[in-house]
Coordinates of C-alpha atoms in Angstrom, one line a residue:
Chain V
M1 CA -51.6 24.0 -17.9
K2 CA -48.5 25.3 -19.6
K3 CA -47.8 23.6 -23.0
F4 CA -44.9 21.3 -23.1
T5 CA -43.6 19.9 -26.4
Y6 CA -40.8 17.8 -27.5
T7 CA -39.0 17.3 -30.8
E8 CA -37.3 14.0 -30.2
K9 CA -36.9 11.2 -27.8
K10 CA -33.5 10.0 -26.6
D11 CA -32.1 7.8 -23.9
T12 CA -30.9 9.5 -20.7
R13 CA -27.8 7.3 -20.7
S14 CA -26.6 9.1 -23.9
G15 CA -26.9 12.4 -22.0
F16 CA -24.6 10.9 -19.4
G17 CA -22.1 9.8 -22.1
V18 CA -22.0 13.3 -23.7
G19 CA -21.8 15.0 -20.3
L20 CA -18.9 12.8 -19.2
L21 CA -17.0 13.6 -22.3
E22 CA -17.5 17.3 -21.7
A23 CA -16.6 17.1 -18.0
G24 CA -13.4 15.2 -19.1
R25 CA -12.5 18.0 -21.5
S26 CA -12.9 20.8 -19.0
N27 CA -11.4 18.9 -16.0
P28 CA -8.3 16.8 -16.4
D29 CA -9.0 15.1 -13.0
V30 CA -12.1 13.4 -14.3
V31 CA -11.5 9.7 -14.8
G32 CA -13.8 6.9 -16.0
L33 CA -14.1 3.3 -14.8
C34 CA -16.4 0.7 -16.3
A35 CA -17.3 -2.9 -15.6
D36 CA -17.6 -4.3 -19.1
L37 CA -20.5 -2.2 -20.2
I38 CA -18.8 0.6 -22.1
G39 CA -21.4 0.6 -24.9
S40 CA -24.4 0.3 -22.6
L41 CA -23.1 3.2 -20.5
K42 CA -22.1 5.3 -23.5
M43 CA -18.6 5.7 -22.1
G44 CA -17.0 4.9 -25.5
D45 CA -16.3 8.5 -26.5
F46 CA -14.7 9.3 -23.2
K47 CA -12.5 6.2 -23.5
K48 CA -11.5 7.1 -27.1
E49 CA -10.6 10.7 -26.2
F50 CA -8.9 10.0 -22.9
P51 CA -7.6 6.4 -23.0
E52 CA -5.1 7.2 -20.2
R53 CA -7.9 8.3 -17.9
F54 CA -10.2 5.4 -18.6
F55 CA -10.0 2.0 -16.9
Q56 CA -11.7 -1.2 -18.0
V57 CA -12.3 -3.0 -14.8
G58 CA -13.9 -6.2 -16.2
I59 CA -16.9 -7.9 -14.5
A60 CA -15.8 -6.9 -11.0
E61 CA -18.0 -4.2 -9.6
A62 CA -16.8 -4.4 -6.0
N63 CA -13.2 -3.8 -7.1
M64 CA -14.4 -0.9 -9.3
M65 CA -15.9 0.8 -6.2
G66 CA -12.7 0.4 -4.2
L67 CA -10.5 1.6 -7.1
A68 CA -12.7 4.7 -7.4
A69 CA -12.3 5.4 -3.7
G70 CA -8.5 5.1 -4.0
L71 CA -8.3 7.3 -7.0
T72 CA -9.9 10.2 -5.1
I73 CA -7.0 10.1 -2.7
G74 CA -4.7 11.6 -5.4
G75 CA -7.3 14.2 -6.3
K76 CA -9.0 12.3 -9.2
I77 CA -12.8 12.5 -9.8
P78 CA -13.8 9.0 -10.7
F79 CA -17.0 8.2 -12.5
T80 CA -18.0 4.5 -12.2
G81 CA -20.3 3.0 -14.8
T82 CA -22.4 -0.1 -14.8
F83 CA -26.1 -1.0 -14.5
A84 CA -28.0 0.4 -11.6
N85 CA -28.5 -3.0 -10.1
F86 CA -24.7 -3.7 -10.0
S87 CA -24.0 -0.1 -9.0
T88 CA -25.9 -0.4 -5.8
G89 CA -27.2 -3.6 -4.3
R90 CA -24.2 -5.7 -5.5
V91 CA -21.7 -3.4 -4.0
Y92 CA -23.6 -1.8 -1.1
D93 CA -21.0 -2.6 1.5
Q94 CA -18.1 -1.3 -0.7
I95 CA -20.0 2.0 -1.3
R96 CA -20.9 2.2 2.4
Q97 CA -17.3 1.7 3.8
S98 CA -14.9 2.8 1.1
I99 CA -16.9 5.7 -0.4
A100 CA -19.7 7.1 1.8
Y101 CA -18.3 6.5 5.3
S102 CA -14.9 7.5 4.0
G103 CA -16.3 10.7 2.4
K104 CA -14.8 10.0 -1.0
N105 CA -15.5 12.1 -4.1
V106 CA -16.8 9.2 -6.2
K107 CA -19.6 9.6 -8.8
I108 CA -21.5 6.3 -9.0
C109 CA -23.2 6.5 -12.4
A110 CA -25.9 3.9 -13.0
S111 CA -27.7 3.1 -16.2
H112 CA -30.7 0.8 -17.0
A113 CA -32.4 1.7 -13.7
G114 CA -35.9 0.5 -13.0
I115 CA -38.2 -1.8 -15.0
T116 CA -37.8 0.0 -18.3
L117 CA -34.6 -1.9 -18.8
G118 CA -37.1 -4.2 -20.3
E119 CA -36.7 -7.6 -21.7
D120 CA -33.7 -8.7 -19.5
G121 CA -36.2 -9.0 -16.7
A122 CA -36.0 -8.7 -12.9
T123 CA -32.4 -9.9 -12.4
H124 CA -31.1 -6.8 -14.3
Q125 CA -33.8 -4.3 -13.3
I126 CA -33.7 -2.6 -10.0
L127 CA -36.4 -0.8 -8.1
E128 CA -34.6 -0.4 -4.8
D129 CA -31.6 1.6 -5.7
I130 CA -32.8 5.1 -4.7
G131 CA -33.8 3.7 -1.3
M132 CA -30.4 2.1 -0.7
M133 CA -28.5 5.1 -1.8
R134 CA -30.6 7.7 0.1
M135 CA -30.2 5.8 3.3
L136 CA -26.4 6.3 3.2
P137 CA -25.1 9.3 5.1
H138 CA -23.1 11.7 2.9
M139 CA -24.6 10.4 -0.4
T140 CA -26.3 12.7 -2.9
V141 CA -29.0 11.0 -5.0
I142 CA -29.9 12.4 -8.5
N143 CA -32.5 11.1 -10.9
P144 CA -32.8 13.4 -14.0
C145 CA -35.8 13.4 -16.3
D146 CA -34.5 13.5 -19.9
Y147 CA -31.4 13.5 -22.1
N148 CA -30.6 17.2 -21.6
Q149 CA -31.0 17.2 -17.9
T150 CA -28.9 14.0 -17.5
K151 CA -26.1 15.7 -19.4
A152 CA -26.4 18.8 -17.3
A153 CA -26.5 16.7 -14.1
T154 CA -23.3 14.9 -15.2
L155 CA -21.5 18.2 -15.6
A156 CA -22.8 19.4 -12.3
I157 CA -21.7 16.4 -10.2
A158 CA -18.2 16.7 -11.6
E159 CA -18.1 20.2 -10.0
H160 CA -19.6 19.0 -6.7
T161 CA -17.4 17.6 -4.0
G162 CA -18.7 14.4 -2.3
P163 CA -20.1 11.0 -3.2
V164 CA -23.0 11.1 -5.7
Y165 CA -25.4 8.5 -7.1
L166 CA -26.6 9.5 -10.6
R167 CA -29.4 7.3 -12.0
F168 CA -30.5 7.1 -15.6
G169 CA -32.1 4.7 -18.0
R170 CA -32.1 2.7 -21.2
P171 CA -35.2 3.6 -23.2
A172 CA -35.6 6.8 -25.3
V173 CA -37.8 9.3 -23.6
P174 CA -39.0 12.8 -24.7
I175 CA -36.5 15.6 -24.5
F176 CA -38.4 18.6 -23.1
T177 CA -35.9 20.5 -21.0
P178 CA -33.7 23.2 -22.6
S179 CA -30.3 22.1 -23.9
D180 CA -28.5 25.0 -22.2
Q181 CA -29.9 24.5 -18.7
K182 CA -27.8 24.8 -15.6
F183 CA -28.3 21.9 -13.1
E184 CA -28.5 22.9 -9.5
I185 CA -28.1 19.9 -7.2
G186 CA -30.8 19.9 -4.5
K187 CA -33.0 22.5 -6.2
A188 CA -36.4 21.3 -7.4
L189 CA -37.8 22.7 -10.6
L190 CA -41.3 24.1 -10.7
L191 CA -42.7 23.1 -14.2
N192 CA -46.3 24.1 -13.9
E193 CA -48.0 26.3 -11.3
G194 CA -51.4 25.0 -10.0
S195 CA -53.5 25.2 -6.9
D196 CA -55.4 21.9 -6.6
V197 CA -52.7 19.2 -6.2
S198 CA -48.9 19.0 -6.1
I199 CA -47.4 16.3 -8.3
F200 CA -43.8 15.6 -7.4
A201 CA -42.2 13.4 -10.0
T202 CA -38.7 12.2 -10.7
G203 CA -36.9 10.7 -13.7
H204 CA -38.8 10.1 -16.9
L205 CA -42.0 10.0 -14.8
V206 CA -41.8 13.8 -15.0
W207 CA -43.0 13.6 -18.6
E208 CA -45.8 11.2 -17.6
A209 CA -46.8 13.8 -15.0
I210 CA -46.9 16.5 -17.7
E211 CA -49.2 14.3 -19.8
A212 CA -51.4 13.6 -16.8
G213 CA -51.5 17.3 -16.1
E214 CA -52.8 18.0 -19.6
K215 CA -55.6 15.4 -19.2
L216 CA -56.5 16.8 -15.7
A217 CA -56.6 20.3 -17.0
E218 CA -59.3 19.3 -19.5
A219 CA -61.3 18.1 -16.5
G220 CA -60.8 21.4 -14.8
I221 CA -58.2 20.3 -12.3
D222 CA -55.3 22.7 -11.8
V223 CA -52.1 20.8 -11.1
E224 CA -48.8 21.9 -9.8
I225 CA -45.9 19.9 -11.3
I226 CA -42.5 19.8 -9.7
N227 CA -39.5 18.0 -11.0
I228 CA -37.6 16.5 -8.1
H229 CA -34.4 15.6 -9.9
T230 CA -32.4 15.5 -6.6
I231 CA -33.9 13.1 -4.2
K232 CA -31.2 13.7 -1.6
P233 CA -30.8 16.4 -0.4
L234 CA -34.5 16.9 -0.9
D235 CA -35.7 20.5 -1.6
E236 CA -37.9 20.7 1.4
E237 CA -38.6 24.3 1.0
A238 CA -40.0 23.9 -2.5
I239 CA -42.1 20.9 -1.5
L240 CA -43.5 22.6 1.6
D241 CA -44.3 25.8 -0.2
S242 CA -46.2 23.9 -2.9
V243 CA -48.1 21.8 -0.3
A244 CA -49.0 25.0 1.7
K245 CA -50.9 26.0 -1.4
T246 CA -52.4 22.7 -2.7
R247 CA -52.8 20.7 0.5
C248 CA -52.5 17.3 -1.3
V249 CA -49.8 15.4 -3.0
V250 CA -49.1 12.8 -5.7
T251 CA -45.6 11.4 -6.1
A252 CA -44.4 9.5 -9.2
E253 CA -41.3 7.5 -9.8
E254 CA -40.0 4.4 -11.4
H255 CA -39.0 2.7 -8.2
Q256 CA -40.3 0.6 -5.4
M257 CA -42.8 2.5 -3.3
N258 CA -40.7 1.6 -0.3
G259 CA -37.7 3.8 0.1
G260 CA -38.1 6.0 -2.9
L261 CA -39.1 9.6 -3.6
G262 CA -42.7 9.0 -2.3
D263 CA -41.2 7.7 1.0
A264 CA -38.9 10.7 1.3
I265 CA -41.7 13.2 0.7
A266 CA -44.2 11.4 2.9
Q267 CA -41.6 11.4 5.7
L268 CA -41.1 15.2 5.3
L269 CA -44.8 15.9 5.2
A270 CA -45.5 13.7 8.3
R271 CA -43.0 15.8 10.2
K272 CA -43.8 19.2 8.9
S273 CA -47.2 19.4 7.1
P274 CA -49.4 16.3 7.1
V275 CA -51.6 16.1 4.0
P276 CA -53.1 13.3 1.9
V277 CA -50.5 11.6 -0.3
E278 CA -50.9 9.1 -3.1
M279 CA -47.9 7.3 -4.6
V280 CA -47.4 6.2 -8.2
A281 CA -44.6 3.6 -7.8
V282 CA -44.1 -0.2 -8.0
K283 CA -45.9 -1.8 -5.1
D284 CA -43.7 -4.3 -3.4
S285 CA -43.0 -6.4 -6.5
F286 CA -40.1 -7.4 -8.7
G287 CA -40.4 -6.6 -12.4
E288 CA -40.4 -9.0 -15.4
S289 CA -39.5 -9.2 -19.0
G290 CA -41.3 -7.0 -21.5
K291 CA -41.2 -3.9 -23.6
P292 CA -40.7 -0.7 -21.5
A293 CA -44.1 0.7 -22.4
E294 CA -45.8 -2.6 -21.6
L295 CA -44.1 -2.7 -18.2
M296 CA -44.9 0.9 -17.4
K297 CA -48.5 0.0 -18.0
K298 CA -48.6 -3.3 -16.2
Y299 CA -46.8 -1.9 -13.1
G300 CA -48.9 1.3 -13.0
L301 CA -46.3 3.9 -13.8
S302 CA -48.0 5.7 -16.7
S303 CA -49.8 9.0 -17.0
V304 CA -53.2 7.3 -16.6
N305 CA -52.0 6.1 -13.2
I306 CA -51.0 9.6 -12.2
V307 CA -54.4 10.9 -13.3
E308 CA -56.1 8.2 -11.1
A309 CA -53.9 9.0 -8.2
V310 CA -54.8 12.7 -8.5
Q311 CA -58.5 11.9 -8.6
N312 CA -58.1 9.7 -5.5
V313 CA -56.1 12.2 -3.5
L314 CA -58.5 15.0 -4.3
K315 CA -61.3 12.9 -2.7
R316 CA -59.2 12.7 0.5
K317 CA -58.3 16.3 0.6
Chain P
M1 CA 22.2 1.2 7.5
P2 CA 19.0 0.9 9.6
D3 CA 19.3 1.0 13.3
I4 CA 17.7 -2.3 14.0
K5 CA 18.1 -2.0 17.8
K6 CA 16.2 1.3 17.7
L7 CA 13.4 -0.1 15.6
E8 CA 13.1 -3.1 18.0
Q9 CA 12.8 -0.7 20.9
I10 CA 10.0 1.2 19.2
A11 CA 8.3 -2.2 18.4
S12 CA 8.4 -3.0 22.1
Q13 CA 6.8 0.3 22.9
V14 CA 4.1 -0.2 20.3
R15 CA 3.3 -3.6 21.8
R16 CA 2.9 -2.0 25.2
D17 CA 0.6 0.5 23.6
I18 CA -1.5 -2.3 22.0
V19 CA -2.1 -4.3 25.2
R20 CA -2.8 -1.1 27.2
M21 CA -5.3 0.1 24.6
V22 CA -7.2 -3.1 24.3
H23 CA -7.1 -3.6 28.1
G24 CA -8.2 0.0 28.7
V25 CA -11.5 -0.5 26.9
Q26 CA -11.8 -4.3 27.3
S27 CA -12.4 -4.6 23.6
G28 CA -10.3 -4.9 20.4
H29 CA -8.0 -7.2 18.6
P30 CA -4.6 -7.7 20.2
G31 CA -3.4 -10.9 18.5
G32 CA -3.0 -9.7 14.9
S33 CA -1.8 -6.3 16.1
L34 CA 1.1 -7.8 18.0
G35 CA 1.9 -10.1 15.1
C36 CA 2.2 -7.2 12.6
T37 CA 4.2 -4.8 14.9
E38 CA 7.6 -5.3 13.2
Y39 CA 6.1 -4.7 9.8
L40 CA 4.3 -1.5 10.7
V41 CA 7.3 -0.1 12.7
A42 CA 9.6 -0.9 9.8
L43 CA 7.3 0.8 7.4
Y44 CA 6.7 4.0 9.3
F45 CA 10.2 4.4 10.9
E46 CA 12.5 3.1 8.2
I47 CA 10.9 2.3 4.8
M48 CA 8.3 4.8 3.8
E49 CA 9.0 8.3 2.8
H50 CA 6.1 10.1 4.4
R51 CA 5.3 13.4 6.0
S52 CA 4.1 13.7 9.6
Q53 CA 2.0 16.6 8.5
F54 CA -1.0 14.8 7.1
N55 CA -2.5 15.5 3.7
M56 CA -5.4 13.4 2.4
D57 CA -4.1 13.4 -1.2
G58 CA -0.7 12.1 -0.1
Q59 CA 1.0 13.3 -3.3
G60 CA 4.8 13.1 -3.3
E61 CA 4.9 10.6 -0.4
D62 CA 4.5 6.9 0.1
L63 CA 1.1 5.7 1.3
F64 CA 0.0 2.8 3.4
F65 CA -3.4 1.2 3.5
L66 CA -4.5 -1.2 6.2
S67 CA -7.1 -3.6 4.7
N68 CA -7.6 -5.8 7.8
G69 CA -8.8 -2.9 9.8
H70 CA -9.4 -4.8 13.0
I71 CA -5.7 -4.6 13.9
S72 CA -6.2 -0.9 14.3
P73 CA -4.3 -0.8 17.7
V74 CA -1.0 -1.4 16.1
W75 CA -1.6 1.2 13.4
Y76 CA -2.9 3.8 15.8
S77 CA 0.2 3.3 18.0
V78 CA 2.6 3.6 15.1
L79 CA 0.8 6.7 13.7
A80 CA 1.0 8.3 17.1
R81 CA 4.5 7.3 17.8
S82 CA 5.6 8.7 14.4
G83 CA 4.0 12.0 15.1
Y84 CA 0.6 12.1 13.4
F85 CA -1.3 12.8 16.6
P86 CA -0.5 12.9 20.4
A87 CA 0.2 9.5 22.0
A88 CA -2.1 10.5 24.8
E89 CA -5.0 10.1 22.5
L90 CA -4.3 6.3 22.3
A91 CA -6.1 6.2 25.7
T92 CA -9.4 7.1 23.9
F93 CA -9.3 4.0 21.7
R94 CA -12.9 2.6 21.1
K95 CA -14.3 5.0 23.6
I96 CA -17.2 7.5 23.0
D97 CA -16.2 10.7 21.1
S98 CA -12.8 9.3 20.1
R99 CA -11.1 9.7 16.7
L100 CA -9.7 6.2 17.3
Q101 CA -12.7 4.2 16.2
G102 CA -12.8 0.4 16.7
H103 CA -11.9 0.1 13.1
P104 CA -10.1 2.8 11.3
A105 CA -12.2 5.7 10.0
T106 CA -11.6 8.9 8.1
E107 CA -14.9 10.5 9.1
E108 CA -13.6 12.0 12.2
G109 CA -10.4 12.9 10.5
L110 CA -7.7 10.9 12.3
P111 CA -4.4 12.1 10.7
G112 CA -2.7 9.3 8.8
I113 CA -5.9 7.4 7.7
R114 CA -7.2 7.8 4.2
V115 CA -10.0 5.3 4.0
A116 CA -12.2 3.4 6.4
S117 CA -11.5 -0.4 6.7
G118 CA -13.0 -3.1 8.8
S119 CA -15.4 -4.8 6.5
L120 CA -12.8 -7.1 5.0
G121 CA -11.6 -7.5 1.4
Q122 CA -11.8 -3.9 0.2
G123 CA -8.4 -2.5 1.0
L124 CA -6.5 -3.9 -2.0
S125 CA -8.9 -2.3 -4.4
V126 CA -8.5 1.1 -2.6
A127 CA -4.7 0.8 -2.5
L128 CA -4.7 0.0 -6.2
G129 CA -6.8 3.0 -6.9
A130 CA -4.4 5.2 -5.0
A131 CA -1.5 3.6 -6.9
L132 CA -3.2 4.4 -10.2
G133 CA -3.7 7.9 -9.0
K134 CA 0.0 8.2 -8.4
K135 CA 0.7 7.1 -11.9
L136 CA -1.8 9.6 -13.3
N137 CA -0.1 12.3 -11.3
N138 CA 3.4 11.3 -12.3
D139 CA 4.1 10.7 -8.6
E140 CA 7.0 8.3 -8.3
K141 CA 6.3 7.3 -4.7
L142 CA 4.9 3.9 -3.7
V143 CA 1.8 2.5 -2.2
Y144 CA 2.0 -0.2 0.6
S145 CA -0.9 -2.3 1.8
L146 CA -1.4 -5.0 4.5
H147 CA -4.0 -7.8 4.4
G148 CA -4.9 -10.6 6.7
D149 CA -4.6 -14.2 5.4
G150 CA -8.2 -14.9 6.4
E151 CA -9.2 -11.8 4.5
L152 CA -8.1 -13.6 1.3
Q153 CA -11.2 -15.6 1.5
E154 CA -13.1 -12.5 0.3
G155 CA -13.6 -12.6 -3.5
Q156 CA -13.0 -8.9 -4.0
I157 CA -9.3 -9.5 -3.2
W158 CA -9.0 -11.7 -6.3
E159 CA -10.9 -9.2 -8.5
A160 CA -8.3 -6.6 -7.4
A161 CA -5.4 -9.1 -7.9
M162 CA -6.5 -9.7 -11.5
F163 CA -6.9 -6.0 -12.2
A164 CA -3.5 -5.1 -10.8
A165 CA -1.6 -7.5 -13.1
H166 CA -3.7 -6.7 -16.1
H167 CA -3.1 -3.0 -15.8
K168 CA 0.6 -3.5 -14.8
I169 CA 0.3 -1.6 -11.5
D170 CA 3.9 -1.9 -10.4
N171 CA 4.1 0.9 -7.8
I172 CA 2.5 -1.2 -5.1
I173 CA 4.0 -3.5 -2.4
S174 CA 1.3 -5.6 -0.7
V175 CA 1.8 -7.8 2.2
V176 CA -0.3 -10.8 3.5
D177 CA 0.0 -11.3 7.2
W178 CA 0.2 -15.1 7.1
N179 CA -0.4 -16.0 10.7
G180 CA -2.7 -18.9 9.9
Q181 CA -5.4 -17.9 12.3
Q182 CA -8.9 -16.4 12.0
I183 CA -11.7 -15.9 14.5
D184 CA -13.2 -19.4 14.3
G185 CA -9.8 -21.2 14.3
P186 CA -6.8 -22.0 12.1
T187 CA -7.3 -21.1 8.5
L188 CA -6.4 -24.6 7.6
E189 CA -9.6 -25.8 9.3
V190 CA -11.9 -22.8 8.7
M191 CA -11.2 -22.3 5.0
H192 CA -7.9 -23.6 3.6
L193 CA -6.2 -20.9 1.5
G194 CA -4.2 -23.4 -0.6
D195 CA -0.9 -22.6 -2.2
L196 CA -0.8 -18.8 -1.7
R197 CA 2.5 -18.3 -3.6
A198 CA 1.2 -20.2 -6.6
K199 CA -2.1 -18.3 -6.5
W200 CA -0.6 -14.8 -6.5
E201 CA 1.9 -15.9 -9.1
A202 CA -0.8 -17.3 -11.3
F203 CA -2.6 -13.9 -10.9
G204 CA 0.5 -12.2 -12.4
W205 CA 2.2 -10.9 -9.2
E206 CA 5.9 -10.9 -8.3
V207 CA 5.8 -12.9 -5.1
M208 CA 8.3 -12.8 -2.2
D209 CA 8.4 -14.9 1.0
L210 CA 9.2 -13.5 4.4
P211 CA 9.4 -16.5 6.6
D212 CA 9.9 -14.6 9.9
G213 CA 7.8 -11.4 9.9
N214 CA 8.7 -10.9 13.5
N215 CA 12.4 -10.5 12.8
M216 CA 13.0 -6.8 12.4
E217 CA 16.1 -7.1 10.3
A218 CA 14.4 -9.6 8.0
V219 CA 11.3 -7.4 7.6
V220 CA 13.5 -4.3 6.7
D221 CA 15.6 -6.3 4.3
T222 CA 12.6 -7.9 2.6
L223 CA 10.9 -4.5 2.1
R224 CA 14.1 -2.9 0.8
Y225 CA 14.4 -5.7 -1.7
A226 CA 10.7 -5.5 -2.6
Q227 CA 11.3 -1.8 -3.5
T228 CA 13.9 -2.9 -6.1
L229 CA 11.2 -5.1 -7.8
T230 CA 8.8 -2.1 -8.3
G231 CA 8.6 -0.3 -11.6
K232 CA 9.1 -3.5 -13.6
G233 CA 5.5 -4.0 -14.8
K234 CA 4.3 -6.2 -12.0
P235 CA 2.6 -5.7 -8.7
V236 CA 4.6 -7.0 -5.7
M237 CA 3.4 -9.3 -3.0
I238 CA 5.2 -10.3 0.2
L239 CA 3.9 -13.4 2.0
M240 CA 4.8 -12.6 5.5
A241 CA 4.7 -15.3 8.2
T242 CA 4.0 -14.0 11.6
V243 CA 3.0 -15.3 15.0
M244 CA -0.4 -14.0 16.3
G245 CA 0.1 -12.4 19.7
K246 CA 3.9 -12.2 19.3
G247 CA 5.7 -10.9 22.3
V248 CA 3.2 -12.0 24.9
D249 CA 3.8 -15.7 25.6
F250 CA 0.3 -16.6 26.6
M251 CA -1.1 -15.0 23.5
E252 CA 1.4 -16.4 21.0
G253 CA 0.0 -18.6 18.2
S254 CA -3.5 -18.8 19.5
H255 CA -6.6 -17.7 17.5
K256 CA -8.3 -17.2 20.9
W257 CA -6.5 -13.9 21.2
H258 CA -7.8 -12.6 17.8
G259 CA -10.4 -10.5 19.5
I260 CA -10.3 -10.6 23.3
A261 CA -8.9 -8.2 25.8
P262 CA -6.4 -9.1 28.7
S263 CA -7.6 -8.9 32.3
D264 CA -5.7 -6.7 34.8
E265 CA -3.5 -9.6 35.8
Q266 CA -2.8 -10.6 32.2
L267 CA -2.0 -7.0 31.4
E268 CA 0.7 -6.9 34.2
K269 CA 2.1 -10.1 32.9
A270 CA 2.2 -8.8 29.3
L271 CA 3.8 -5.5 30.3
T272 CA 6.6 -7.2 32.2
Q273 CA 7.4 -9.3 29.1
L274 CA 7.3 -6.2 26.9
E275 CA 10.1 -4.4 28.6
E276 CA 9.6 -0.6 28.8
T277 CA 12.1 1.3 26.7
L278 CA 10.3 4.6 26.0
G279 CA 7.7 6.6 27.8
D280 CA 4.1 5.3 28.0
Y281 CA 1.3 7.4 26.8

């Protein structure tokens, strides 16, 4: 197992804020819209530097999605900002008709995804957003793993033509990817080569997968870890190449088991290369109030759960 | 001076297109389409500065957004008759492999259409986004939009109304087709809209009345006057009274013709009332 270290922890949403500012500096067509959550989304610096290209929409997410669709018609590249819950479920029909079906170049940027939003509880957490967005034709779905990768992903989607759902979170998580990385949409990243099992993780669960890999290595289990930062389009080649070698899979994500990364990979494998799969995800449940680490533990999303899933899948191999 | 007689002849042709299209596939929404014919003909043949060569970004030209997408037949006819695509294509309306989807879509690339509509309440937001885009691009041209009155029951309309006034979006002229009908009956019975003028004014819009939206001269004059109200810090709303099913006596004023197609016999009756003045498709 390769050694991964980190020097600091930082929230992924701050990576978005810095990425948006940089994208705005290099491309005058980038515009920002926010539904009364400028501080939470870290859009303040963009607003300050480009006041004429930033629009406070108020607590009106449906209108924000329509405005964004309209802005693309004059060649603008709108980045919408609100919580993941209000970026998806609340405005699903607006995204479906005015953005995805209409093929509009809107970047839906969603913070506070998953249960690690924490104390606000289930009304503000969302565990279904990846599922909703990946079901939409034309939609690209990205879930980066740390601060640096979120920043790189934000810059990359500004260059990409077409609707994108970019998901990030509230708590500080380890920064372990390089600060000068290039982000390639749809290209999975092999973090550790191994032959016993493939762990496909997304978002900050990639770090949990690394920690699990270290524990498993001590027990003599050789894990392959792949960071699936783009859930749609899925890097089928990378997944199938890995599975051809390991012949069993564990998926890990901070999302409902239904509809998420595990579902996407299981569907691919059922069609092209059936092997045993275990999924680390929330199992048909809403979240609740609590500290992020407590919630990760209670809902079974920590490295220990990945270790268990690997042990289980190896028995089924 | 606009040639009102010529515009009325085009409107007559558009109405013939509408009843033929809906009859041809035995599906679609003739009532609202017939009611809005003068408005759309006036826009495309007199009011808007637009290119017949379609560009999605629409810079340097006026733009139109149809929010109540179910009245697609009138829009398709007007787009075809003003040169965006061949009128013969109207015969494919709602049929398999057609670019003329039941509700307007951009996916198949029908020239003249910039966003899908059909699920109600979204079009004002999109039109405002396009108007903002024009301001950012220093494009002096205007954005027009049309909304059904029943559609105003959707909350997103009022989110958009508030945003437009707050951000002083004064390069848009929106129109409500106030025919007083929706699928389940008169709006007065289904969901009373209240005092629409007072509502839009309270939201900060400049509001105009158009008491007869089926009078071509009145439609043209009102739109011309509305243009003089743009650029003054407020969005502009025209409350346009129309008659659902206008031009076909047995359809006029009845919500029953919101979404049903005429029979062969009814088509003949309708066509004799809508005197032919230009070639059919």
